[in-house]
JSON list of C-alpha atoms in Angstrom, two decimals:
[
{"chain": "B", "resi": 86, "resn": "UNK", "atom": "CA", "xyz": [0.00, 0.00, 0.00]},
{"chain": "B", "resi": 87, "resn": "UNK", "atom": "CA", "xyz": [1.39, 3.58, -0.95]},
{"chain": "B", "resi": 88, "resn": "UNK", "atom": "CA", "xyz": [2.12, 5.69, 2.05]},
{"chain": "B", "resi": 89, "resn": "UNK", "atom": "CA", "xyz": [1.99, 9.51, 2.25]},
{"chain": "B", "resi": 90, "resn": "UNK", "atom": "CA", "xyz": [5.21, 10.90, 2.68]},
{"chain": "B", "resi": 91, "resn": "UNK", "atom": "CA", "xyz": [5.49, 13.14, 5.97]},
{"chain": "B", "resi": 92, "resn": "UNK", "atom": "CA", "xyz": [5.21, 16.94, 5.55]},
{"chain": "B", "resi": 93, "resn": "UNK", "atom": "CA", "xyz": [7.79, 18.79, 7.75]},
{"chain": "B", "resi": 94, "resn": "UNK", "atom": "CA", "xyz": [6.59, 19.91, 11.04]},
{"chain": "B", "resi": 95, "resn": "UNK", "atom": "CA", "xyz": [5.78, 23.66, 11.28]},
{"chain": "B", "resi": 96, "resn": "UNK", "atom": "CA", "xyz": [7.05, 25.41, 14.47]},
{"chain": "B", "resi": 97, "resn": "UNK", "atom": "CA", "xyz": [4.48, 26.36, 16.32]},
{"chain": "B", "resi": 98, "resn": "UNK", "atom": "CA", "xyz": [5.62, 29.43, 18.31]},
{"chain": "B", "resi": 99, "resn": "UNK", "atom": "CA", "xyz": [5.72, 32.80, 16.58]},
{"chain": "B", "resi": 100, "resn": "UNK", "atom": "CA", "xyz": [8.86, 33.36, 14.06]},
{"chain": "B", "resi": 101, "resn": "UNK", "atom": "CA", "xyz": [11.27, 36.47, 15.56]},
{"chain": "B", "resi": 102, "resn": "UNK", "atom": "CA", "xyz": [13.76, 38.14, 13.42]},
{"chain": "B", "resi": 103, "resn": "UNK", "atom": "CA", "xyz": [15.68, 37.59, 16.34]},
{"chain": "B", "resi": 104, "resn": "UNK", "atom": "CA", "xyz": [15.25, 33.44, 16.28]},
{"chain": "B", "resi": 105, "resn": "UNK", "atom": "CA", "xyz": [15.99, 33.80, 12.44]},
{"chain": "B", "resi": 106, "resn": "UNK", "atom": "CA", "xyz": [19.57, 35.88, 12.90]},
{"chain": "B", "resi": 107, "resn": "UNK", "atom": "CA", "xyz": [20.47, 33.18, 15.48]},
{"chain": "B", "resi": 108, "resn": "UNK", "atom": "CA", "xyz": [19.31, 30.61, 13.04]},
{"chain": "B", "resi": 109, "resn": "UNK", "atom": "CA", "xyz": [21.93, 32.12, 10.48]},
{"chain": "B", "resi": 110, "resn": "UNK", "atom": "CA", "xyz": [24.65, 32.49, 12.52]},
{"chain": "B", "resi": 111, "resn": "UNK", "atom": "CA", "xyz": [23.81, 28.69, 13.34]},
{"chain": "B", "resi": 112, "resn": "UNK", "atom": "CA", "xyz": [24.15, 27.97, 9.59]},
{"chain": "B", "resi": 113, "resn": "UNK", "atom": "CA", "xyz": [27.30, 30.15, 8.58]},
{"chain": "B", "resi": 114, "resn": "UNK", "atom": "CA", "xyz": [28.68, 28.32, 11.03]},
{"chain": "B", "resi": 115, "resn": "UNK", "atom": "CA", "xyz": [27.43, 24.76, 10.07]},
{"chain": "B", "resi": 116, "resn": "UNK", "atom": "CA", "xyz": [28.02, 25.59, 6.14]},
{"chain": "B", "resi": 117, "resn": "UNK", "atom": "CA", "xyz": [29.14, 28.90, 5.42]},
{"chain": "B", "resi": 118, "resn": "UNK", "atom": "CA", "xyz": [28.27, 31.69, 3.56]},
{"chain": "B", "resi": 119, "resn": "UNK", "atom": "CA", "xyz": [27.18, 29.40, 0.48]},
{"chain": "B", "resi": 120, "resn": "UNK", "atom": "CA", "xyz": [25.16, 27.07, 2.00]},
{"chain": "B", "resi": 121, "resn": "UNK", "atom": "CA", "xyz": [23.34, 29.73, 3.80]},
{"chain": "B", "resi": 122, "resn": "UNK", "atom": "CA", "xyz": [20.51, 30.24, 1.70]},
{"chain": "B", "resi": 123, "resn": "UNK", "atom": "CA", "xyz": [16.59, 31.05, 2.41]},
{"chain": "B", "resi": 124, "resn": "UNK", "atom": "CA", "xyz": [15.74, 27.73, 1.39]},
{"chain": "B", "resi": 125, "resn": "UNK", "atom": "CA", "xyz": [18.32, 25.88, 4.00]},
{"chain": "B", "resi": 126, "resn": "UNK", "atom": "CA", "xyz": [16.83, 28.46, 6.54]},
{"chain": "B", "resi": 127, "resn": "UNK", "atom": "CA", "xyz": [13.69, 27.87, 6.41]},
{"chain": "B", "resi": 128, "resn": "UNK", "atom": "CA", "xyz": [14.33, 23.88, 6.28]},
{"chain": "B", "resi": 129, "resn": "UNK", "atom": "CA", "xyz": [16.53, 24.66, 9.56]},
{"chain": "B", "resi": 130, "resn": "UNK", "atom": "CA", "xyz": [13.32, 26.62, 11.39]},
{"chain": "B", "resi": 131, "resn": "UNK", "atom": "CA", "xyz": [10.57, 24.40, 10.14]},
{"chain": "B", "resi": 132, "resn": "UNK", "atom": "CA", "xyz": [8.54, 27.34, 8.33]},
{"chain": "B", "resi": 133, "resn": "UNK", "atom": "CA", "xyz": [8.83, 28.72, 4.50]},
{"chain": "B", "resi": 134, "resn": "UNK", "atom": "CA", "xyz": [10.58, 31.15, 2.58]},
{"chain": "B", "resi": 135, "resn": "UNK", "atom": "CA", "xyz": [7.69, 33.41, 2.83]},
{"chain": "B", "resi": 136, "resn": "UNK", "atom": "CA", "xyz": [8.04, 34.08, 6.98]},
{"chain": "B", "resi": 137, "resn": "UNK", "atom": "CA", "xyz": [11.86, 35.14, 7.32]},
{"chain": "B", "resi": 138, "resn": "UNK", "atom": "CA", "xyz": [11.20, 37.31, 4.36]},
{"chain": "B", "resi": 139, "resn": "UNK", "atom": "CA", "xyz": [8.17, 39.14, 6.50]},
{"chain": "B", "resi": 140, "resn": "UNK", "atom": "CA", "xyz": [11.54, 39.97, 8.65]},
{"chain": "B", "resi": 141, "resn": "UNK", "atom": "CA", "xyz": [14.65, 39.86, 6.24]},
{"chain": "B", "resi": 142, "resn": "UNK", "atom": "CA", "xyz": [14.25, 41.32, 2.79]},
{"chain": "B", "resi": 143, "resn": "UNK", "atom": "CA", "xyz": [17.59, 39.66, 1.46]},
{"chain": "B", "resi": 144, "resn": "UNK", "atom": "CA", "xyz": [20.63, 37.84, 1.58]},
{"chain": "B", "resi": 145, "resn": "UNK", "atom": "CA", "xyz": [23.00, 40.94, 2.32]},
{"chain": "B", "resi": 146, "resn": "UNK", "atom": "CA", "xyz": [20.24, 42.09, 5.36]},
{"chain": "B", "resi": 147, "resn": "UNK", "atom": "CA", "xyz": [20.70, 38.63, 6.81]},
{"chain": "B", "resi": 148, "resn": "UNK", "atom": "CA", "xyz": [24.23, 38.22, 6.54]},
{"chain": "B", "resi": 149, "resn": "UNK", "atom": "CA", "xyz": [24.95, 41.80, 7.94]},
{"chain": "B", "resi": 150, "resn": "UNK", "atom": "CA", "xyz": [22.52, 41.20, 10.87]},
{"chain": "B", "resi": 151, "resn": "UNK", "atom": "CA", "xyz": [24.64, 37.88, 11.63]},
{"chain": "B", "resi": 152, "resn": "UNK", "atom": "CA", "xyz": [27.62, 40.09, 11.43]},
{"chain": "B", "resi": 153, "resn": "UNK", "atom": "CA", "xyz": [26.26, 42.83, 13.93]},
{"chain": "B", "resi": 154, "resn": "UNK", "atom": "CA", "xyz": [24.81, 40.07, 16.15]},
{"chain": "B", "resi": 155, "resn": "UNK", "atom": "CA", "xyz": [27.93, 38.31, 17.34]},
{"chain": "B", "resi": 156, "resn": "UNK", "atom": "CA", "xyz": [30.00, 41.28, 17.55]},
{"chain": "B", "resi": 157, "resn": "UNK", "atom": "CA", "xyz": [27.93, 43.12, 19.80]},
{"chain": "B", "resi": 158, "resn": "UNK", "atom": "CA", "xyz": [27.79, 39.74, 22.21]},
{"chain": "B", "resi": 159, "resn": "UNK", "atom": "CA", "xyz": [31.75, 40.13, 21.21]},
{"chain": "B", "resi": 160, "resn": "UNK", "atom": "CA", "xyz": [32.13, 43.61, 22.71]},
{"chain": "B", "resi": 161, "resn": "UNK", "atom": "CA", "xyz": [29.50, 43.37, 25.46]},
{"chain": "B", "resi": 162, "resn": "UNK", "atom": "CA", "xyz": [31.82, 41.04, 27.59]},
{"chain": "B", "resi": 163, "resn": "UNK", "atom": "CA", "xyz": [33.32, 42.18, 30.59]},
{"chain": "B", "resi": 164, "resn": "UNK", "atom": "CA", "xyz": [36.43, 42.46, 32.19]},
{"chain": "B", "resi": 165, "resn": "UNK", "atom": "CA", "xyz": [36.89, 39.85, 34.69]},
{"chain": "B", "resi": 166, "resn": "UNK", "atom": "CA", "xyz": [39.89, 38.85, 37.30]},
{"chain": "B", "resi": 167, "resn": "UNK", "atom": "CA", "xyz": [40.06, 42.71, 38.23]},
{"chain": "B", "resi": 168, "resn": "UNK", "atom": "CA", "xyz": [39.47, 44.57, 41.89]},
{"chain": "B", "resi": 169, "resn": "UNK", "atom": "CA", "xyz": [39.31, 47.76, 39.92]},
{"chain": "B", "resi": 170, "resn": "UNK", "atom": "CA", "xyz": [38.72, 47.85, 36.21]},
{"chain": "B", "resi": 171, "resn": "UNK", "atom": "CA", "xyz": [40.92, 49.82, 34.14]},
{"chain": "B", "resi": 172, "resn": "UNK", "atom": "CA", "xyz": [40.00, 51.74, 30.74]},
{"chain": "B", "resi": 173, "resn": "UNK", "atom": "CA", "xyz": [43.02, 49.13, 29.44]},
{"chain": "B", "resi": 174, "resn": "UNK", "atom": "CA", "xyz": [41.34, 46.59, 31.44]},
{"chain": "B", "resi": 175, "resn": "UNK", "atom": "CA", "xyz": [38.04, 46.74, 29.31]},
{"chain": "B", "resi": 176, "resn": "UNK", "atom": "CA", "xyz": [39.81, 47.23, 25.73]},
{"chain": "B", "resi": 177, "resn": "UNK", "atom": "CA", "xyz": [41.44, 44.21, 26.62]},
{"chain": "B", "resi": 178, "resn": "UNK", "atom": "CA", "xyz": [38.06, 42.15, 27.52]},
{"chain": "B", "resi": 179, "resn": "UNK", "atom": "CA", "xyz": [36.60, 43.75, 23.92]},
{"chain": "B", "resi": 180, "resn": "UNK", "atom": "CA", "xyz": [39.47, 42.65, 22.05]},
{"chain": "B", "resi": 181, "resn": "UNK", "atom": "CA", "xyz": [39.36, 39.14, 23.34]},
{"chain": "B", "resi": 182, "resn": "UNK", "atom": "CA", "xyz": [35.79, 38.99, 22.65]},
{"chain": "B", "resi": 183, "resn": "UNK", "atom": "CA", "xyz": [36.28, 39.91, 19.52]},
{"chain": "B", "resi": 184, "resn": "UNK", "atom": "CA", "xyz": [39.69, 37.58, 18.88]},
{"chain": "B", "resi": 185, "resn": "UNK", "atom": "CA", "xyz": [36.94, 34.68, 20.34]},
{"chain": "B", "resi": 186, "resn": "UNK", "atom": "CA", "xyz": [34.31, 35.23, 18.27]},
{"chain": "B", "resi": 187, "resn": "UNK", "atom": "CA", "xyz": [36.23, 35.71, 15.02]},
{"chain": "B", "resi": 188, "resn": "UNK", "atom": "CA", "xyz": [37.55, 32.33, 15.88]},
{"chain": "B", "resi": 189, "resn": "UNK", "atom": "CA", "xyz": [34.40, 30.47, 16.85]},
{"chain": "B", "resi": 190, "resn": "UNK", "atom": "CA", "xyz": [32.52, 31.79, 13.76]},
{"chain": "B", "resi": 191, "resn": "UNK", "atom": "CA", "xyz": [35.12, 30.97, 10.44]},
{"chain": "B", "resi": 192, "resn": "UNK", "atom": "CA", "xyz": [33.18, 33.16, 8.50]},
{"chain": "B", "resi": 193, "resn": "UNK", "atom": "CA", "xyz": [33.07, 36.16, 10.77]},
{"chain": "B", "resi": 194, "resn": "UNK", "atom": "CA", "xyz": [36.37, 37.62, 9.92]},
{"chain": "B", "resi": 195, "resn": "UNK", "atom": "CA", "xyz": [35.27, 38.02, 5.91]},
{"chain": "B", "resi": 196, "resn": "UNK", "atom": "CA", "xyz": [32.24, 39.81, 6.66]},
{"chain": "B", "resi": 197, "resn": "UNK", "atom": "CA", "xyz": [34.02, 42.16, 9.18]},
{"chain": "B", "resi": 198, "resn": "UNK", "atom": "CA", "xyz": [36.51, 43.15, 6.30]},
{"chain": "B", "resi": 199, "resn": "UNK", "atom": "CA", "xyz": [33.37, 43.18, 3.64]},
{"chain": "B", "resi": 200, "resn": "UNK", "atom": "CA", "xyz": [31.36, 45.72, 5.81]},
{"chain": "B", "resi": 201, "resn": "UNK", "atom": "CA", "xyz": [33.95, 47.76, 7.54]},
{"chain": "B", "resi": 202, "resn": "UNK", "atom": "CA", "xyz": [35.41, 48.50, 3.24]},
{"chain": "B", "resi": 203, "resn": "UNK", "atom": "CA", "xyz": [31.88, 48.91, 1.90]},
{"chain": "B", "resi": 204, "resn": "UNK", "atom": "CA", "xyz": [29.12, 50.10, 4.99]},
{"chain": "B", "resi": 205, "resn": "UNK", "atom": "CA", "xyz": [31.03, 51.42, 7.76]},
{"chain": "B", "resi": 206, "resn": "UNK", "atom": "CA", "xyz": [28.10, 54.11, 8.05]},
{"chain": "B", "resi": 207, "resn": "UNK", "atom": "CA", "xyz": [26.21, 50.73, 9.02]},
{"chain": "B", "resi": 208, "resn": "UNK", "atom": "CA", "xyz": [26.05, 49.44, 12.53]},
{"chain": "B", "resi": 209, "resn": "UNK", "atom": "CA", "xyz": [29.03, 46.85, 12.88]},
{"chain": "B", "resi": 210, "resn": "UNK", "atom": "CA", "xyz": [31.69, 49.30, 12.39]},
{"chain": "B", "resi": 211, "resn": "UNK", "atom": "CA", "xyz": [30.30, 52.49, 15.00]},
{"chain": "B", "resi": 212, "resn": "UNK", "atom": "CA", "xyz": [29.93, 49.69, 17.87]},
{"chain": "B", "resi": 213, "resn": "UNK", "atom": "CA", "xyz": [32.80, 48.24, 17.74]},
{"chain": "B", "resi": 214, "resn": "UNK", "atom": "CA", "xyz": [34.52, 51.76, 17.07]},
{"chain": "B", "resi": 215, "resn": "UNK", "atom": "CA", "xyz": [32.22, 53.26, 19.86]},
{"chain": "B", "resi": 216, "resn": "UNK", "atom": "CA", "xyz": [33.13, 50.13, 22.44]},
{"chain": "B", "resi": 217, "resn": "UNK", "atom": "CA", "xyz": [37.15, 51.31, 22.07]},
{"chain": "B", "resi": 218, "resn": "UNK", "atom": "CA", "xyz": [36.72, 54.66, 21.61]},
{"chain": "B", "resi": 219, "resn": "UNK", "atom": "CA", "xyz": [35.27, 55.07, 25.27]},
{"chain": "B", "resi": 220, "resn": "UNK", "atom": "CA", "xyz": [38.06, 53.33, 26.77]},
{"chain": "B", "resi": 221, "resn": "UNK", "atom": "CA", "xyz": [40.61, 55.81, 24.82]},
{"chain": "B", "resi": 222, "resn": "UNK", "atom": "CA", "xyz": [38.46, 58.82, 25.64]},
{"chain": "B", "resi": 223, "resn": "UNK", "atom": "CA", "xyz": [38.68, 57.23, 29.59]},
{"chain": "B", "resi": 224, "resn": "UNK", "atom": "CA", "xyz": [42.60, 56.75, 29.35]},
{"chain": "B", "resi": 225, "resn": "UNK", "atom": "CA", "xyz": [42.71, 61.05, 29.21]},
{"chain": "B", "resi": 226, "resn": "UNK", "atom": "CA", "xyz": [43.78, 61.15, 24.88]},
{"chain": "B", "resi": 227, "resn": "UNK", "atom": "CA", "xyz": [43.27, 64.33, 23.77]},
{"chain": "B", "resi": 228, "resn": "UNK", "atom": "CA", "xyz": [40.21, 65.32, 21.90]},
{"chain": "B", "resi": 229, "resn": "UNK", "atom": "CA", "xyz": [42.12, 65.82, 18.50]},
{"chain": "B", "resi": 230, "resn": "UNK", "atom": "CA", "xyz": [43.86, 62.39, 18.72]},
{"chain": "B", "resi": 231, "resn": "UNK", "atom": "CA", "xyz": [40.86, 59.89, 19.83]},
{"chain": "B", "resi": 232, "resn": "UNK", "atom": "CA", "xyz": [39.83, 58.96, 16.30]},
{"chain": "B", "resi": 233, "resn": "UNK", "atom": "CA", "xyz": [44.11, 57.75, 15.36]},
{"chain": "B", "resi": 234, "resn": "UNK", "atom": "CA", "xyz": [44.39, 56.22, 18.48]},
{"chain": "B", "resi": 235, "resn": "UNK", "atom": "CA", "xyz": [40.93, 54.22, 18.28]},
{"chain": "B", "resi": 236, "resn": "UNK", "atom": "CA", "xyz": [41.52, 53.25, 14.54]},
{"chain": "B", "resi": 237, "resn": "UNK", "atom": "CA", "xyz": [44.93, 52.26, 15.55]},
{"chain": "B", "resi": 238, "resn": "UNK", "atom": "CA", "xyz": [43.52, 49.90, 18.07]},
{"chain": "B", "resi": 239, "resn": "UNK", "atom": "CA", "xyz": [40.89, 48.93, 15.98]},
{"chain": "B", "resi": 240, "resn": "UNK", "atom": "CA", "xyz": [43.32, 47.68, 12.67]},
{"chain": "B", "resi": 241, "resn": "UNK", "atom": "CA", "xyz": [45.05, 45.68, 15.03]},
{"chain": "B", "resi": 242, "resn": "UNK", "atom": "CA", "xyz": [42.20, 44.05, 16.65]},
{"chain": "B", "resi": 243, "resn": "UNK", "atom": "CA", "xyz": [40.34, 43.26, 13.40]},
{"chain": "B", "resi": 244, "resn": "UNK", "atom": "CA", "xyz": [43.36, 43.05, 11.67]},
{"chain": "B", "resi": 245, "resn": "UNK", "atom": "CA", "xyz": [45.36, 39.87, 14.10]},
{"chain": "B", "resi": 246, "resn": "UNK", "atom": "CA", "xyz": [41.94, 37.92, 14.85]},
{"chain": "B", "resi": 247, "resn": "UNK", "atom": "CA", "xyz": [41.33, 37.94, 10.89]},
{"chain": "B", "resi": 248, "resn": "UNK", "atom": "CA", "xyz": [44.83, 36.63, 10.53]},
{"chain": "B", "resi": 249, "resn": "UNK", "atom": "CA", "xyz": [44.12, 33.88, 13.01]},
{"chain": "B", "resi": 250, "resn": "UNK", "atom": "CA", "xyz": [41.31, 32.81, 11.64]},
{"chain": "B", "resi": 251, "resn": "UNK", "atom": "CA", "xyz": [43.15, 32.67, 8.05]},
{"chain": "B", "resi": 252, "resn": "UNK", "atom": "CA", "xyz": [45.19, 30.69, 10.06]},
{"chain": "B", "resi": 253, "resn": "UNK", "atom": "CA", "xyz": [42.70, 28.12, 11.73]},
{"chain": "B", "resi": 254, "resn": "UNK", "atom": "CA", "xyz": [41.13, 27.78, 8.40]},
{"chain": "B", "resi": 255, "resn": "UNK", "atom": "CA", "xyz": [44.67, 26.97, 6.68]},
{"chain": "B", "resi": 256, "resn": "UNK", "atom": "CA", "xyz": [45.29, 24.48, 9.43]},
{"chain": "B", "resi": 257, "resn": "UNK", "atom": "CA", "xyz": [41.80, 22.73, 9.28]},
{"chain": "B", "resi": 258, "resn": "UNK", "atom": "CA", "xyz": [42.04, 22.56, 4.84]},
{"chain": "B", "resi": 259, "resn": "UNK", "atom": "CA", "xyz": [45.72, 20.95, 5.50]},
{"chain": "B", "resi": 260, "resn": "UNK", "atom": "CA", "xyz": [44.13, 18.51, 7.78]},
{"chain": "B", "resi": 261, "resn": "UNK", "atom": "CA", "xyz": [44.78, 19.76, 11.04]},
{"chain": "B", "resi": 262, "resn": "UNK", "atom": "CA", "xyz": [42.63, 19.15, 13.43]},
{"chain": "B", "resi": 263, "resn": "UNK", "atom": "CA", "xyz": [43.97, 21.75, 15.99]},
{"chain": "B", "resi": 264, "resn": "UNK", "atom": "CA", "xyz": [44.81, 19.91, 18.53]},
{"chain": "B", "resi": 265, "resn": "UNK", "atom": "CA", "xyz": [48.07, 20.87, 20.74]},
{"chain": "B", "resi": 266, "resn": "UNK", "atom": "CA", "xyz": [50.01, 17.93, 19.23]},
{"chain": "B", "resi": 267, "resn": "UNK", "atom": "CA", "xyz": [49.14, 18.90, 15.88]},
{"chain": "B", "resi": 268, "resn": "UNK", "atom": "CA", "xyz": [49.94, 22.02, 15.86]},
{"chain": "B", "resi": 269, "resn": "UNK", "atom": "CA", "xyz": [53.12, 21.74, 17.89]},
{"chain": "B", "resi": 270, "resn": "UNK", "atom": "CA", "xyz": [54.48, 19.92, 14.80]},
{"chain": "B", "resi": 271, "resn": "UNK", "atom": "CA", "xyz": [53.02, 22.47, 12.54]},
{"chain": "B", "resi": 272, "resn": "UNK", "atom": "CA", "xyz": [54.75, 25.15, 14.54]},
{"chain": "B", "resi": 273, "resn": "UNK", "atom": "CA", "xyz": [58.30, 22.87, 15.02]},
{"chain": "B", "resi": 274, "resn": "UNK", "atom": "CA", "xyz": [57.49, 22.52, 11.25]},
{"chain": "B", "resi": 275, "resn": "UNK", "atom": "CA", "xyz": [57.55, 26.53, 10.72]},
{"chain": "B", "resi": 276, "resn": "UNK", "atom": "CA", "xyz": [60.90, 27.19, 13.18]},
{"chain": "B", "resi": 277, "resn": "UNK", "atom": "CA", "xyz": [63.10, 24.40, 11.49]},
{"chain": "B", "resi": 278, "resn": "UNK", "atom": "CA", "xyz": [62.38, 26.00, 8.08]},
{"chain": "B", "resi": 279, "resn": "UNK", "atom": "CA", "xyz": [62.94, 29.38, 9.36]},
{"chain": "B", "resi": 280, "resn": "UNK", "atom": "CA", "xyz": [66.31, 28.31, 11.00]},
{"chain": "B", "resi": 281, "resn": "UNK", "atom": "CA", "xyz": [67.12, 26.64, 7.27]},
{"chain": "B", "resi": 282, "resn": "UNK", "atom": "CA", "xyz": [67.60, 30.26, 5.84]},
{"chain": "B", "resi": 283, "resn": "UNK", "atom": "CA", "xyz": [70.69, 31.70, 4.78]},
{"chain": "B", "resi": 284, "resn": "UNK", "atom": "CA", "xyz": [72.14, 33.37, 7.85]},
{"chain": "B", "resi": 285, "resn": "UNK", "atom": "CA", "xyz": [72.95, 36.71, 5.82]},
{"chain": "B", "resi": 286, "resn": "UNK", "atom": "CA", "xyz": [69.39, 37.41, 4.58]},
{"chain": "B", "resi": 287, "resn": "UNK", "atom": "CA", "xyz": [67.71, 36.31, 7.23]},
{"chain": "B", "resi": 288, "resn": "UNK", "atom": "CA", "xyz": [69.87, 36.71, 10.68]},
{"chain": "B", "resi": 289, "resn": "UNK", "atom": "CA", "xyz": [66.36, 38.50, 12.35]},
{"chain": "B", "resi": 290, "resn": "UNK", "atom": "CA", "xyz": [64.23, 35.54, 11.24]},
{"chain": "B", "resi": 291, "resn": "UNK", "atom": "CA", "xyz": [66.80, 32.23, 12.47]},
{"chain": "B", "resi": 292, "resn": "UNK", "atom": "CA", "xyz": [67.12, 34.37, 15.76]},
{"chain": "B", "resi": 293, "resn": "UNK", "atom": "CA", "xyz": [63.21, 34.29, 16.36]},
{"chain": "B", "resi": 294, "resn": "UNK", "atom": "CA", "xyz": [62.82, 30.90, 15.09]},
{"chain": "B", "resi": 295, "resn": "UNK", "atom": "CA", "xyz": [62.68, 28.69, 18.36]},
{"chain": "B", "resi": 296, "resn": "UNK", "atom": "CA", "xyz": [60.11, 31.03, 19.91]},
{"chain": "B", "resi": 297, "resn": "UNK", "atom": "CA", "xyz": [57.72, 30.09, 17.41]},
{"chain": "B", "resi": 298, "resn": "UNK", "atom": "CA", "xyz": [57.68, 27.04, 18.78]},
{"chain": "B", "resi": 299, "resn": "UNK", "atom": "CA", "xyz": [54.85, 26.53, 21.60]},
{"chain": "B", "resi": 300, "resn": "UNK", "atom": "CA", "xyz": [53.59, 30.21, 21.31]},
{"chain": "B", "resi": 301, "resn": "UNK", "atom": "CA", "xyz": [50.13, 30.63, 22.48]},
{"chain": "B", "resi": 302, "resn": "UNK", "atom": "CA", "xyz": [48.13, 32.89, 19.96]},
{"chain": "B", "resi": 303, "resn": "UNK", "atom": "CA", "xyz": [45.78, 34.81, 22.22]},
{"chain": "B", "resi": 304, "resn": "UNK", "atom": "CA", "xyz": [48.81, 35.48, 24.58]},
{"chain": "B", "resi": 305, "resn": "UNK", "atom": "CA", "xyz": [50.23, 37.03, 21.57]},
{"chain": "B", "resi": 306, "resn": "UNK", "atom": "CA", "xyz": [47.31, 38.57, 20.61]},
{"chain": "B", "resi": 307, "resn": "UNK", "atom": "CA", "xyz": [47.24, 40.28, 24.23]},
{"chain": "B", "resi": 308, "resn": "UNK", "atom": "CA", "xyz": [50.75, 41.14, 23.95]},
{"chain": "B", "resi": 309, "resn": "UNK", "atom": "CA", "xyz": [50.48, 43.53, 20.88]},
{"chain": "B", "resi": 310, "resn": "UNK", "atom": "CA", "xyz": [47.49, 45.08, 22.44]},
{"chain": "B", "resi": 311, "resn": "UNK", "atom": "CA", "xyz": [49.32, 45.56, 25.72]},
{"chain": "B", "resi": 312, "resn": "UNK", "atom": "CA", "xyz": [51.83, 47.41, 22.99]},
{"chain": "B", "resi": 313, "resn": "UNK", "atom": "CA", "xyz": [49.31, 49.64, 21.16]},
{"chain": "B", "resi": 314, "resn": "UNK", "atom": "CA", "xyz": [47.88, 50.79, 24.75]},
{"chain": "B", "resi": 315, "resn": "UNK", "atom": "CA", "xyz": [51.45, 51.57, 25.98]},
{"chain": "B", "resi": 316, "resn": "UNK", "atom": "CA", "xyz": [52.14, 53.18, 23.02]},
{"chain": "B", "resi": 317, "resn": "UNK", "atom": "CA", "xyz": [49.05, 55.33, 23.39]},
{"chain": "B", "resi": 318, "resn": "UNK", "atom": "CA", "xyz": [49.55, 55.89, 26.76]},
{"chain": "B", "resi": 319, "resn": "UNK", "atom": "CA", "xyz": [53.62, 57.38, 25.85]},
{"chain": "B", "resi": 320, "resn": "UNK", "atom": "CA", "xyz": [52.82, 59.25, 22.85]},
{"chain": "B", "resi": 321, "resn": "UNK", "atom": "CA", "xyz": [49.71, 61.28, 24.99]},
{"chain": "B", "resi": 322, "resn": "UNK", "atom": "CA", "xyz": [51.29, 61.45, 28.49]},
{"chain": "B", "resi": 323, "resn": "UNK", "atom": "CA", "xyz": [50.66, 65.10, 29.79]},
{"chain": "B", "resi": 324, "resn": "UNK", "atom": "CA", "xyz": [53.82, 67.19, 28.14]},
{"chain": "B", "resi": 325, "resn": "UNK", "atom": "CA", "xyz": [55.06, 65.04, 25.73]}
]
């Protein structure tokens, strides 16, 4: 006897644009950018094509709400492990955040670049801008140098998560699965080829080699933003 093939259950409660950003950011980071299409959506949160576009008119809408939803979890962290929090203490918990997420979502780092070249009247870029710019306003920067020293801040935040991510992503296509003992040997891989190079072109890079070796990445990451602060912090101190 021919059965009926089951319909797909319908989700009863009422669909949010809220429900279908977090349902996206589910999918980018399930499939990516490509595979995240209306369709796959609305297979993902039982309903049709016709609901998320009462709340999304597009694929660019959707993708840029994704964007602005996990960075302003990203930059709403706090600091933590402090009696008294510092103006350094909470660019440091923003850029972390922001190092995390762009690590826990592979596609993040893309659409950070995309929006911050082509919308940055849009609201990804003035949050996160807005979330640093406080702290430099708080650390006593003058007036007419709080946009460099934000930006400055800013390019390296953006600019060493995306890297890390390129990284990841490099790792994971080579077959990595990025755990510690693979990418020790990735890493002892790296130093041994850097201490290969001809000693006269390349005395700086042979001398570095062995710390390669081991390095944590967000300890690193922390490190160059404990540089940009200090370097802030020198170039405005009162007289200078």
């Amino acid at each position: 006897m021919a059965t009926r093939s089951r319909r797909p259950e319908r989700r009863q409660e009422p669909l949010s644009r809220e429900r279908i950003v977090e349902a996206a950011v589910e999918l980018l980071d399930t499939v990516g950018e490509r595979g995240l299409t209306f369709r796959a959506l609305a297979q993902h949160l039982s309903t049709g094509p016709g609901a998320i576009y009462w709340h999304i008119t597009g694929k660019d809408e959707l993708l840029g709400a994704a964007t602005e939803a996990v960075v302003a979890a990203a930059v709403a962290v706090e600091p933590s492990g402090r009696t008294a929090d510092s103006p350094e203490d909470t660019v440091r918990a923003v850029a972390l955040g922001l190092f995390d997420a762009t690590e826990a979502h592979p596609w993040l780092a893309m659409q950070l670049a995309m929006q911050l070249s082509r919308t940055p009247w849009a609201t990804v870029a003035p949050r996160i801008f807005e979330s640093l710019g406080r702290q430099v306003r708080a650390m006593d920067v003058p007036e007419a140098h709080w946009f460099t020293a934000t930006s400055a801040l800013m390019h390296y935040i953006l600019g060493a998560a995306g890297q890390n991510a390129a990284n990841s992503a490099s790792a994971a296509r080579a077959g990595l699965t990025g755990g510690d003992v693979d990418r020790d040997a990735f890493l002892d891989t790296v130093s041994a080829a850097w201490e290969a190079l001809d000693p006269e072109e390349y005395p700086f890079i042979r001398a570095v080699a062995n710390q390669v070796r081991g390095h944590d990445d967000r300890e690193q990451f922390l490190a160059g933003i404990t540089l940009v602060l200090a370097g802030i912090t020198a170039h405005h101190r009162p007289g200078h």
